[in-house]
mmCIF file of C-alpha atoms in Angstrom:
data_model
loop_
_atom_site.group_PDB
_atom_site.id
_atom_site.type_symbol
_atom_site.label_atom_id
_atom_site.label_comp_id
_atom_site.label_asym_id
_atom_site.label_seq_id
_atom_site.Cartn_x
_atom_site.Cartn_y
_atom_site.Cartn_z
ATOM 1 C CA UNK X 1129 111.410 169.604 168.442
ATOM 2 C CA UNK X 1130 108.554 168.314 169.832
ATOM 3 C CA UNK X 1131 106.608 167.178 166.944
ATOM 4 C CA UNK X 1132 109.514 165.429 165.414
ATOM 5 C CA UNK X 1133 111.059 164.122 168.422
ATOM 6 C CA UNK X 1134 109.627 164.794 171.390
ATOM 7 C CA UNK X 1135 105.750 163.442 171.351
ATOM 8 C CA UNK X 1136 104.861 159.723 172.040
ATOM 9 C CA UNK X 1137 103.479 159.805 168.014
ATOM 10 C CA UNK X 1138 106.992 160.550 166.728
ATOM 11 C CA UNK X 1139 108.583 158.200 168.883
ATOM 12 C CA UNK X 1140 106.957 155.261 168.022
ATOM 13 C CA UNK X 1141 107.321 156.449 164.438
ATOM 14 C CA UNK X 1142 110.791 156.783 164.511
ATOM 15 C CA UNK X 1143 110.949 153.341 166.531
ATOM 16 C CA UNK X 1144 109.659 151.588 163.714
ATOM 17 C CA UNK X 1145 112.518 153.095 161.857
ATOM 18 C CA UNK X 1146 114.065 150.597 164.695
ATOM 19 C CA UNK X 1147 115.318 154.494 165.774
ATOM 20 C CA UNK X 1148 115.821 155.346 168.895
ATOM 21 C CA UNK X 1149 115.307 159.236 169.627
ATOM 22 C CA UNK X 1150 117.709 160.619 172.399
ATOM 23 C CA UNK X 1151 117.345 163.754 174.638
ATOM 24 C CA UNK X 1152 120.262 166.106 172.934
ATOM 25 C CA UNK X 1153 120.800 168.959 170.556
ATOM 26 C CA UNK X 1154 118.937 168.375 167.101
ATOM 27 C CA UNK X 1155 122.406 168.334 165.461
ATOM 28 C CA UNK X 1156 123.831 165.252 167.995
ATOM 29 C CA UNK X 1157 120.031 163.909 166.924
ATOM 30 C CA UNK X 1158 120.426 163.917 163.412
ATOM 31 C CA UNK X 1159 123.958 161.948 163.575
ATOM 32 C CA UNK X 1160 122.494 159.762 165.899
ATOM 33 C CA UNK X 1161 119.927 158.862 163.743
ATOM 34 C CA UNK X 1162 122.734 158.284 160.990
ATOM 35 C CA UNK X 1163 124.647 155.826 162.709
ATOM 36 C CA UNK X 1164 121.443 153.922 163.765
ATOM 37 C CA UNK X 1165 120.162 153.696 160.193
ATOM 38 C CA UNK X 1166 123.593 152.578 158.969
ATOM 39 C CA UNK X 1167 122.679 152.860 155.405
ATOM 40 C CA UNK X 1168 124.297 154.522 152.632
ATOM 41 C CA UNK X 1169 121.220 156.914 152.116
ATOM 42 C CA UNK X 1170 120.245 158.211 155.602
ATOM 43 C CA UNK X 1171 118.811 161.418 155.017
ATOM 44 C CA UNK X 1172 116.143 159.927 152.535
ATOM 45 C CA UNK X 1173 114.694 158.406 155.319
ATOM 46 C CA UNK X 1174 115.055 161.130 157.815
ATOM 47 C CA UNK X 1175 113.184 163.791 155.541
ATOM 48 C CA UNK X 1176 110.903 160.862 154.828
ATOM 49 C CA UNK X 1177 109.909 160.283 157.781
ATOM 50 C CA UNK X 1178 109.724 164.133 158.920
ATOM 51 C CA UNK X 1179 107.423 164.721 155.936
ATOM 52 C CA UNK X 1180 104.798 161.585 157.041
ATOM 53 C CA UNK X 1181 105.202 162.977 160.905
ATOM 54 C CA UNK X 1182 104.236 166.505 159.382
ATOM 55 C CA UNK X 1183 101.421 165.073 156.983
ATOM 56 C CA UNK X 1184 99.944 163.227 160.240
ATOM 57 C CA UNK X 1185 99.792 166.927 162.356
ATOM 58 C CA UNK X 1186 98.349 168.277 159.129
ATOM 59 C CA UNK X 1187 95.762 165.359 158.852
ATOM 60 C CA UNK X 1188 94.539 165.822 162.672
ATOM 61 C CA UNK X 1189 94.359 169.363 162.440
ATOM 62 C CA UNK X 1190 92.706 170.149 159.444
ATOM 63 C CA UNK X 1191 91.047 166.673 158.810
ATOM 64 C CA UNK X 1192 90.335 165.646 162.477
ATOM 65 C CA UNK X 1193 92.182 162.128 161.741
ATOM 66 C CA UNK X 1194 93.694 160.787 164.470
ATOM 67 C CA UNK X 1195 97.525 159.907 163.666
ATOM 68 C CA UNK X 1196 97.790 155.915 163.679
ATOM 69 C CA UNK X 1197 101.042 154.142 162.942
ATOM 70 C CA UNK X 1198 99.208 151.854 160.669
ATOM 71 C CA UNK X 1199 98.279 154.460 158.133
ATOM 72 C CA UNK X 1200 101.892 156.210 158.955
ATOM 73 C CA UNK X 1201 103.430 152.977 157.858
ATOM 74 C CA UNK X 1202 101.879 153.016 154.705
ATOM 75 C CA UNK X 1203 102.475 156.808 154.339
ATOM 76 C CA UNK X 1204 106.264 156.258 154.753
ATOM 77 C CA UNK X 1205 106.146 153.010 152.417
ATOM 78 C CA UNK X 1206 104.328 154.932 149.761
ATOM 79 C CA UNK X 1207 106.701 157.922 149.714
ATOM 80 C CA UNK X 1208 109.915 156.127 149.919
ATOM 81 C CA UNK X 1209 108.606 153.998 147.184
ATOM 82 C CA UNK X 1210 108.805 157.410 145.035
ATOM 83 C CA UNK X 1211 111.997 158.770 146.292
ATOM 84 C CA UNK X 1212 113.527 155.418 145.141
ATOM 85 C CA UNK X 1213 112.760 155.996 141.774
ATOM 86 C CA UNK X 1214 113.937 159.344 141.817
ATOM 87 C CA UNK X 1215 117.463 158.599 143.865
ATOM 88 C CA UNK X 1216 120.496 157.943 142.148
ATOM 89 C CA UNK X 1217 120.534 154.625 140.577
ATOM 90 C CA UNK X 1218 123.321 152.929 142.275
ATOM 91 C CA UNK X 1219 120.804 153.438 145.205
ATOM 92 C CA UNK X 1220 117.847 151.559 143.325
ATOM 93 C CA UNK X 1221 119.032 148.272 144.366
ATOM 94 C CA UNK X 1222 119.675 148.700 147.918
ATOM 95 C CA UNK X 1223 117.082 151.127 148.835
ATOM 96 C CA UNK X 1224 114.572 148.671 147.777
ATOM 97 C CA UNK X 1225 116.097 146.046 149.367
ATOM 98 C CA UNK X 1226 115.930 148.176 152.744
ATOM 99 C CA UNK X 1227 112.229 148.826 152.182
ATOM 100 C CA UNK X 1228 111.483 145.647 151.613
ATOM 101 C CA UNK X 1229 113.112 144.595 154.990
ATOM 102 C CA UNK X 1230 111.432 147.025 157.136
ATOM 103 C CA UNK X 1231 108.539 147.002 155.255
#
């Protein structure tokens, strides 16, 4: 819980997401999340941004890089970019569209 939700680092990650994380049970979290997103395709982004949160721990401790929400930006950008092209193709159209707004 903490590394995903809890820690100033996730926060502001998921705030970029324009997310705001609440103190309650990860299940109440997860819908929460949903209904701010308010897109179509709502778990892409969650595990998305999970995985970049993870792959930031991973860098500091076995890399000694410093999480930054500049390079976490372009983490998430990069990785969505993928799942795009791998989602179902009535996605394509608006899942780009929603990167490109964010992003």
């Amino acid at each position: 819980m903490h590394l995903f939700l809890e820690c100033q680092f996730a926060q502001d990650c998921w705030n970029m997401l324009h997310i705001q994380v609440t103190d309650a049970e990860p299940l109440q979290t997860l819908r929460a999340f949903e209904e701010q997103l308010s897109v179509p395709f709502p778990m892409y982004i969650i595990i998305i941004m999970s995985w970049c949160i993870w792959m930031a721990r991973n860098d500091l401790i076995f890399k000694g890089i410093p999480p930054q929400l500049s390079s976490m930006r372009s983490r998430f950008k990069n990785e969505f970019t993928v799942v795009i092209l791998r989602a179902k193709s009535p996605y394509h159209d608006v899942m780009n569209l929603w990167l490109q707004t964010h992003f």
